[in-house]
PDB file of C-alpha atoms in Angstrom:
ATOM      1  CA  MET A 200     -22.105 -43.828  11.696  1.00  0.00           C
ATOM      2  CA  ILE A 201     -18.821 -45.397  10.693  1.00  0.00           C
ATOM      3  CA  VAL A 202     -15.599 -44.345  12.419  1.00  0.00           C
ATOM      4  CA  GLU A 203     -12.372 -45.284  10.623  1.00  0.00           C
ATOM      5  CA  LYS A 204      -8.961 -45.092  12.223  1.00  0.00           C
ATOM      6  CA  THR A 205      -6.158 -43.432  10.293  1.00  0.00           C
ATOM      7  CA  ALA A 206      -2.424 -44.170  10.358  1.00  0.00           C
ATOM      8  CA  ILE A 207      -2.070 -41.777  13.308  1.00  0.00           C
ATOM      9  CA  PRO A 208      -3.793 -43.022  16.485  1.00  0.00           C
ATOM     10  CA  GLY A 209      -6.530 -40.671  17.657  1.00  0.00           C
ATOM     11  CA  VAL A 210      -7.160 -39.062  14.255  1.00  0.00           C
ATOM     12  CA  VAL A 211     -10.310 -40.608  12.799  1.00  0.00           C
ATOM     13  CA  GLU A 212     -12.505 -40.167   9.762  1.00  0.00           C
ATOM     14  CA  ILE A 213     -16.224 -40.217  10.483  1.00  0.00           C
ATOM     15  CA  TYR A 214     -18.857 -41.199   7.936  1.00  0.00           C
ATOM     16  CA  PRO A 215     -22.378 -40.334   9.096  1.00  0.00           C
ATOM     17  CA  ASP A 216     -25.429 -42.284   8.021  1.00  0.00           C
ATOM     18  CA  VAL A 217     -26.871 -40.111   5.234  1.00  0.00           C
ATOM     19  CA  PHE A 218     -30.528 -40.485   4.287  1.00  0.00           C
ATOM     20  CA  ASN A 219     -31.274 -39.327   0.735  1.00  0.00           C
ATOM     21  CA  ASP A 220     -34.663 -38.945  -0.914  1.00  0.00           C
ATOM     22  CA  GLU A 221     -36.373 -36.754  -3.499  1.00  0.00           C
ATOM     23  CA  ARG A 222     -36.223 -33.774  -1.094  1.00  0.00           C
ATOM     24  CA  GLY A 223     -32.452 -33.939  -0.569  1.00  0.00           C
ATOM     25  CA  TYR A 224     -30.606 -35.501   2.347  1.00  0.00           C
ATOM     26  CA  PHE A 225     -30.507 -35.653   6.146  1.00  0.00           C
ATOM     27  CA  PHE A 226     -27.814 -36.754   8.574  1.00  0.00           C
ATOM     28  CA  GLU A 227     -26.810 -36.263  12.179  1.00  0.00           C
ATOM     29  CA  SER A 228     -23.419 -34.585  12.288  1.00  0.00           C
ATOM     30  CA  PHE A 229     -23.239 -35.014  16.054  1.00  0.00           C
ATOM     31  CA  ARG A 230     -25.017 -36.846  18.860  1.00  0.00           C
ATOM     32  CA  ASP A 231     -23.295 -36.996  22.235  1.00  0.00           C
ATOM     33  CA  THR A 232     -24.261 -40.593  23.022  1.00  0.00           C
ATOM     34  CA  THR A 233     -23.161 -41.885  19.604  1.00  0.00           C
ATOM     35  CA  PHE A 234     -19.805 -40.136  19.864  1.00  0.00           C
ATOM     36  CA  SER A 235     -19.309 -41.348  23.423  1.00  0.00           C
ATOM     37  CA  ASP A 236     -20.165 -44.927  22.409  1.00  0.00           C
ATOM     38  CA  LYS A 237     -17.519 -44.696  19.640  1.00  0.00           C
ATOM     39  CA  GLY A 238     -14.842 -43.458  22.073  1.00  0.00           C
ATOM     40  CA  LEU A 239     -14.937 -39.883  20.791  1.00  0.00           C
ATOM     41  CA  PRO A 240     -15.441 -36.680  22.773  1.00  0.00           C
ATOM     42  CA  SER A 241     -19.074 -35.964  23.492  1.00  0.00           C
ATOM     43  CA  ILE A 242     -18.650 -32.427  24.828  1.00  0.00           C
ATOM     44  CA  PHE A 243     -17.680 -29.553  22.574  1.00  0.00           C
ATOM     45  CA  ARG A 244     -17.342 -26.100  24.110  1.00  0.00           C
ATOM     46  CA  GLN A 245     -17.187 -23.980  20.964  1.00  0.00           C
ATOM     47  CA  VAL A 246     -18.395 -24.224  17.366  1.00  0.00           C
ATOM     48  CA  ASN A 247     -16.656 -22.200  14.642  1.00  0.00           C
ATOM     49  CA  GLN A 248     -17.510 -21.581  11.005  1.00  0.00           C
ATOM     50  CA  ALA A 249     -15.204 -20.146   8.338  1.00  0.00           C
ATOM     51  CA  SER A 250     -15.810 -19.203   4.728  1.00  0.00           C
ATOM     52  CA  SER A 251     -12.757 -19.097   2.462  1.00  0.00           C
ATOM     53  CA  GLN A 252     -12.030 -18.798  -1.237  1.00  0.00           C
ATOM     54  CA  LYS A 253     -10.045 -21.168  -3.431  1.00  0.00           C
ATOM     55  CA  ASP A 254      -6.323 -21.524  -2.598  1.00  0.00           C
ATOM     56  CA  VAL A 255      -6.668 -20.228   0.970  1.00  0.00           C
ATOM     57  CA  ILE A 256      -4.656 -22.144   3.539  1.00  0.00           C
ATOM     58  CA  ARG A 257      -5.756 -21.770   7.147  1.00  0.00           C
ATOM     59  CA  GLY A 258      -3.229 -23.167   9.585  1.00  0.00           C
ATOM     60  CA  LEU A 259      -1.364 -25.045  10.787  1.00  0.00           C
ATOM     61  CA  HIS A 260      -2.705 -23.987  14.225  1.00  0.00           C
ATOM     62  CA  TYR A 261      -2.742 -25.449  17.735  1.00  0.00           C
ATOM     63  CA  GLN A 262      -3.149 -24.492  21.388  1.00  0.00           C
ATOM     64  CA  LEU A 263      -1.221 -25.462  24.533  1.00  0.00           C
ATOM     65  CA  GLU A 264      -2.936 -24.254  27.735  1.00  0.00           C
ATOM     66  CA  TYR A 265      -6.418 -24.706  26.262  1.00  0.00           C
ATOM     67  CA  PRO A 266      -5.814 -27.544  23.770  1.00  0.00           C
ATOM     68  CA  GLN A 267      -8.618 -28.209  21.349  1.00  0.00           C
ATOM     69  CA  GLY A 268      -9.752 -31.460  19.876  1.00  0.00           C
ATOM     70  CA  LYS A 269     -11.539 -30.546  16.641  1.00  0.00           C
ATOM     71  CA  LEU A 270     -14.397 -32.155  14.732  1.00  0.00           C
ATOM     72  CA  ILE A 271     -14.227 -30.735  11.206  1.00  0.00           C
ATOM     73  CA  ARG A 272     -16.847 -30.895   8.460  1.00  0.00           C
ATOM     74  CA  VAL A 273     -17.497 -29.028   5.234  1.00  0.00           C
ATOM     75  CA  ILE A 274     -20.912 -27.428   4.850  1.00  0.00           C
ATOM     76  CA  SER A 275     -20.246 -26.236   1.306  1.00  0.00           C
ATOM     77  CA  GLY A 276     -17.337 -26.842  -1.061  1.00  0.00           C
ATOM     78  CA  ARG A 277     -14.190 -28.982  -0.817  1.00  0.00           C
ATOM     79  CA  ILE A 278     -11.053 -28.855   1.338  1.00  0.00           C
ATOM     80  CA  ARG A 279      -7.915 -30.903   1.897  1.00  0.00           C
ATOM     81  CA  ASP A 280      -7.688 -31.118   5.685  1.00  0.00           C
ATOM     82  CA  VAL A 281      -4.379 -31.779   7.432  1.00  0.00           C
ATOM     83  CA  ALA A 282      -3.630 -32.986  10.974  1.00  0.00           C
ATOM     84  CA  VAL A 283       0.033 -32.976  12.077  1.00  0.00           C
ATOM     85  CA  ASP A 284       1.218 -34.795  15.199  1.00  0.00           C
ATOM     86  CA  ILE A 285       3.396 -32.253  17.017  1.00  0.00           C
ATOM     87  CA  ARG A 286       3.457 -33.979  20.416  1.00  0.00           C
ATOM     88  CA  LYS A 287       7.040 -34.247  21.627  1.00  0.00           C
ATOM     89  CA  ARG A 288       8.082 -37.898  22.125  1.00  0.00           C
ATOM     90  CA  SER A 289       5.070 -39.235  20.210  1.00  0.00           C
ATOM     91  CA  PRO A 290       5.853 -42.272  18.027  1.00  0.00           C
ATOM     92  CA  THR A 291       4.169 -40.409  15.142  1.00  0.00           C
ATOM     93  CA  TYR A 292       5.743 -36.993  15.837  1.00  0.00           C
ATOM     94  CA  GLY A 293       6.004 -35.001  12.601  1.00  0.00           C
ATOM     95  CA  HIS A 294       3.646 -37.327  10.728  1.00  0.00           C
ATOM     96  CA  TYR A 295       0.496 -35.971   9.150  1.00  0.00           C
ATOM     97  CA  GLU A 296      -2.864 -37.243   8.007  1.00  0.00           C
ATOM     98  CA  ILE A 297      -4.696 -35.741   5.032  1.00  0.00           C
ATOM     99  CA  SER A 298      -8.416 -36.107   4.489  1.00  0.00           C
ATOM    100  CA  GLN A 299     -10.576 -34.843   1.630  1.00  0.00           C
ATOM    101  CA  LEU A 300     -13.720 -33.291   3.120  1.00  0.00           C
ATOM    102  CA  THR A 301     -16.557 -32.150   0.870  1.00  0.00           C
ATOM    103  CA  ASP A 302     -20.207 -31.200   0.985  1.00  0.00           C
ATOM    104  CA  LYS A 303     -20.810 -34.270  -1.198  1.00  0.00           C
ATOM    105  CA  ASN A 304     -19.049 -36.969   0.851  1.00  0.00           C
ATOM    106  CA  ASN A 305     -20.216 -35.508   4.219  1.00  0.00           C
ATOM    107  CA  LYS A 306     -17.141 -37.072   5.807  1.00  0.00           C
ATOM    108  CA  MET A 307     -15.907 -35.511   9.039  1.00  0.00           C
ATOM    109  CA  LEU A 308     -12.462 -35.595  10.609  1.00  0.00           C
ATOM    110  CA  TYR A 309     -11.747 -35.697  14.331  1.00  0.00           C
ATOM    111  CA  ILE A 310      -8.328 -34.371  15.352  1.00  0.00           C
ATOM    112  CA  PRO A 311      -7.397 -34.803  19.030  1.00  0.00           C
ATOM    113  CA  GLU A 312      -5.574 -32.356  21.271  1.00  0.00           C
ATOM    114  CA  GLY A 313      -1.846 -32.080  20.611  1.00  0.00           C
ATOM    115  CA  PHE A 314      -2.098 -31.803  16.841  1.00  0.00           C
ATOM    116  CA  ALA A 315      -1.613 -28.874  14.504  1.00  0.00           C
ATOM    117  CA  HIS A 316      -4.535 -28.411  12.145  1.00  0.00           C
ATOM    118  CA  GLY A 317      -4.892 -26.697   8.797  1.00  0.00           C
ATOM    119  CA  TYR A 318      -6.631 -26.959   5.476  1.00  0.00           C
ATOM    120  CA  ILE A 319      -6.544 -25.693   1.909  1.00  0.00           C
ATOM    121  CA  VAL A 320      -9.679 -24.753  -0.006  1.00  0.00           C
ATOM    122  CA  GLU A 321      -9.889 -26.645  -3.302  1.00  0.00           C
ATOM    123  CA  SER A 322     -13.293 -25.411  -4.498  1.00  0.00           C
ATOM    124  CA  ASP A 323     -14.132 -21.838  -5.518  1.00  0.00           C
ATOM    125  CA  LEU A 324     -15.533 -21.264  -2.030  1.00  0.00           C
ATOM    126  CA  ALA A 325     -15.788 -23.476   1.052  1.00  0.00           C
ATOM    127  CA  VAL A 326     -17.704 -23.133   4.292  1.00  0.00           C
ATOM    128  CA  VAL A 327     -16.103 -25.161   7.077  1.00  0.00           C
ATOM    129  CA  GLU A 328     -17.523 -25.850  10.519  1.00  0.00           C
ATOM    130  CA  TYR A 329     -15.478 -27.214  13.373  1.00  0.00           C
ATOM    131  CA  LYS A 330     -16.503 -28.104  16.879  1.00  0.00           C
ATOM    132  CA  CYS A 331     -13.813 -27.623  19.541  1.00  0.00           C
ATOM    133  CA  THR A 332     -13.417 -29.410  22.867  1.00  0.00           C
ATOM    134  CA  ASP A 333     -12.195 -26.183  24.501  1.00  0.00           C
ATOM    135  CA  ILE A 334     -12.572 -22.464  23.989  1.00  0.00           C
ATOM    136  CA  TYR A 335     -10.343 -20.302  21.830  1.00  0.00           C
ATOM    137  CA  VAL A 336      -7.955 -18.115  23.823  1.00  0.00           C
ATOM    138  CA  PRO A 337      -6.066 -15.645  21.572  1.00  0.00           C
ATOM    139  CA  ASP A 338      -2.903 -15.684  23.706  1.00  0.00           C
ATOM    140  CA  ASP A 339      -2.774 -19.485  23.445  1.00  0.00           C
ATOM    141  CA  GLN A 340      -2.534 -19.628  19.639  1.00  0.00           C
ATOM    142  CA  PHE A 341       0.551 -21.258  18.105  1.00  0.00           C
ATOM    143  CA  GLY A 342       1.351 -22.650  14.702  1.00  0.00           C
ATOM    144  CA  ILE A 343       3.661 -24.309  12.230  1.00  0.00           C
ATOM    145  CA  ASN A 344       4.504 -22.890   8.809  1.00  0.00           C
ATOM    146  CA  TRP A 345       2.516 -24.461   5.980  1.00  0.00           C
ATOM    147  CA  LYS A 346       5.612 -24.902   3.803  1.00  0.00           C
ATOM    148  CA  ASP A 347       7.794 -26.688   6.363  1.00  0.00           C
ATOM    149  CA  SER A 348      10.055 -28.766   4.089  1.00  0.00           C
ATOM    150  CA  GLU A 349      10.655 -31.427   6.755  1.00  0.00           C
ATOM    151  CA  LEU A 350       6.920 -32.081   7.000  1.00  0.00           C
ATOM    152  CA  ASN A 351       6.640 -31.916   3.192  1.00  0.00           C
ATOM    153  CA  ILE A 352       2.835 -31.695   3.156  1.00  0.00           C
ATOM    154  CA  PRO A 353       1.492 -31.969  -0.422  1.00  0.00           C
ATOM    155  CA  TRP A 354      -0.711 -28.874  -0.447  1.00  0.00           C
ATOM    156  CA  GLY A 355      -0.803 -28.845  -4.246  1.00  0.00           C
ATOM    157  CA  ILE A 356       0.026 -25.145  -4.509  1.00  0.00           C
ATOM    158  CA  SER A 357       3.129 -22.954  -4.335  1.00  0.00           C
ATOM    159  CA  THR A 358       1.509 -19.557  -3.698  1.00  0.00           C
ATOM    160  CA  PRO A 359      -1.536 -19.937  -1.429  1.00  0.00           C
ATOM    161  CA  ILE A 360      -3.542 -17.120   0.102  1.00  0.00           C
ATOM    162  CA  LEU A 361      -2.468 -16.777   3.754  1.00  0.00           C
ATOM    163  CA  SER A 362      -3.134 -14.485   6.690  1.00  0.00           C
ATOM    164  CA  GLU A 363      -0.246 -12.235   7.714  1.00  0.00           C
ATOM    165  CA  LYS A 364       0.016 -14.226  10.950  1.00  0.00           C
ATOM    166  CA  ASP A 365       0.243 -17.570   9.130  1.00  0.00           C
ATOM    167  CA  LYS A 366       2.963 -16.270   6.798  1.00  0.00           C
ATOM    168  CA  LYS A 367       5.215 -15.711   9.826  1.00  0.00           C
ATOM    169  CA  LEU A 368       4.743 -19.050  11.582  1.00  0.00           C
ATOM    170  CA  PRO A 369       7.961 -20.969  12.379  1.00  0.00           C
ATOM    171  CA  TYR A 370       8.895 -24.394  11.073  1.00  0.00           C
ATOM    172  CA  LEU A 371       8.313 -27.336  13.414  1.00  0.00           C
ATOM    173  CA  LYS A 372      11.999 -27.657  14.366  1.00  0.00           C
ATOM    174  CA  GLU A 373      12.044 -23.933  15.268  1.00  0.00           C
ATOM    175  CA  GLN A 374       8.868 -23.967  17.372  1.00  0.00           C
ATOM    176  CA  LYS A 375       9.724 -23.665  21.064  1.00  0.00           C
ATOM    177  CA  TYR A 376       6.228 -24.339  22.327  1.00  0.00           C
ATOM    178  CA  LEU A 377       4.951 -27.842  21.669  1.00  0.00           C
ATOM    179  CA  PRO A 378       2.637 -30.222  23.511  1.00  0.00           C
ATOM    180  CA  THR A 379       4.049 -33.373  25.089  1.00  0.00           C
ATOM    181  CA  TYR A 380       2.853 -36.879  24.246  1.00  0.00           C
ATOM    182  CA  LYS A 381       0.977 -38.506  27.139  1.00  0.00           C
TER     183      LYS A 381
END
């Protein structure tokens, strides 16, 4: 497994060792000792899976009382995954990292606590799995609007498919509830 740092400390791209043969492929998407040895979380408390159609944006979401580090991978399809540093006083506050995750490249992205996370589906359909370091608590769900002009994230679309909740999310400068950089 190869772990590559990104421009934002803590956000890493993970390339598993993939074994291909005439039957298909095999890889370990997670092993606690390997992750621990690489300085990554080795305990995940919840695993989520979402299926979405082309042009769906999910996010940008985060939690405060029960912050979640997230290990994201695509089971089927292709997404553009986005991690935004929203930690007050962080040297990379307001910066984002984009990673192309597909069922062909098998790349995974780890996003630590204190980041907003979202993605856009670029294939006709995508199935995304993400492991979370803490549980989801509905009353602890916050977010940033996908079209925040100060963030200027290149989603590649002007009219995505969004949930009603995501349509109403505030811009970063309007969000009153943000994590603090430690």
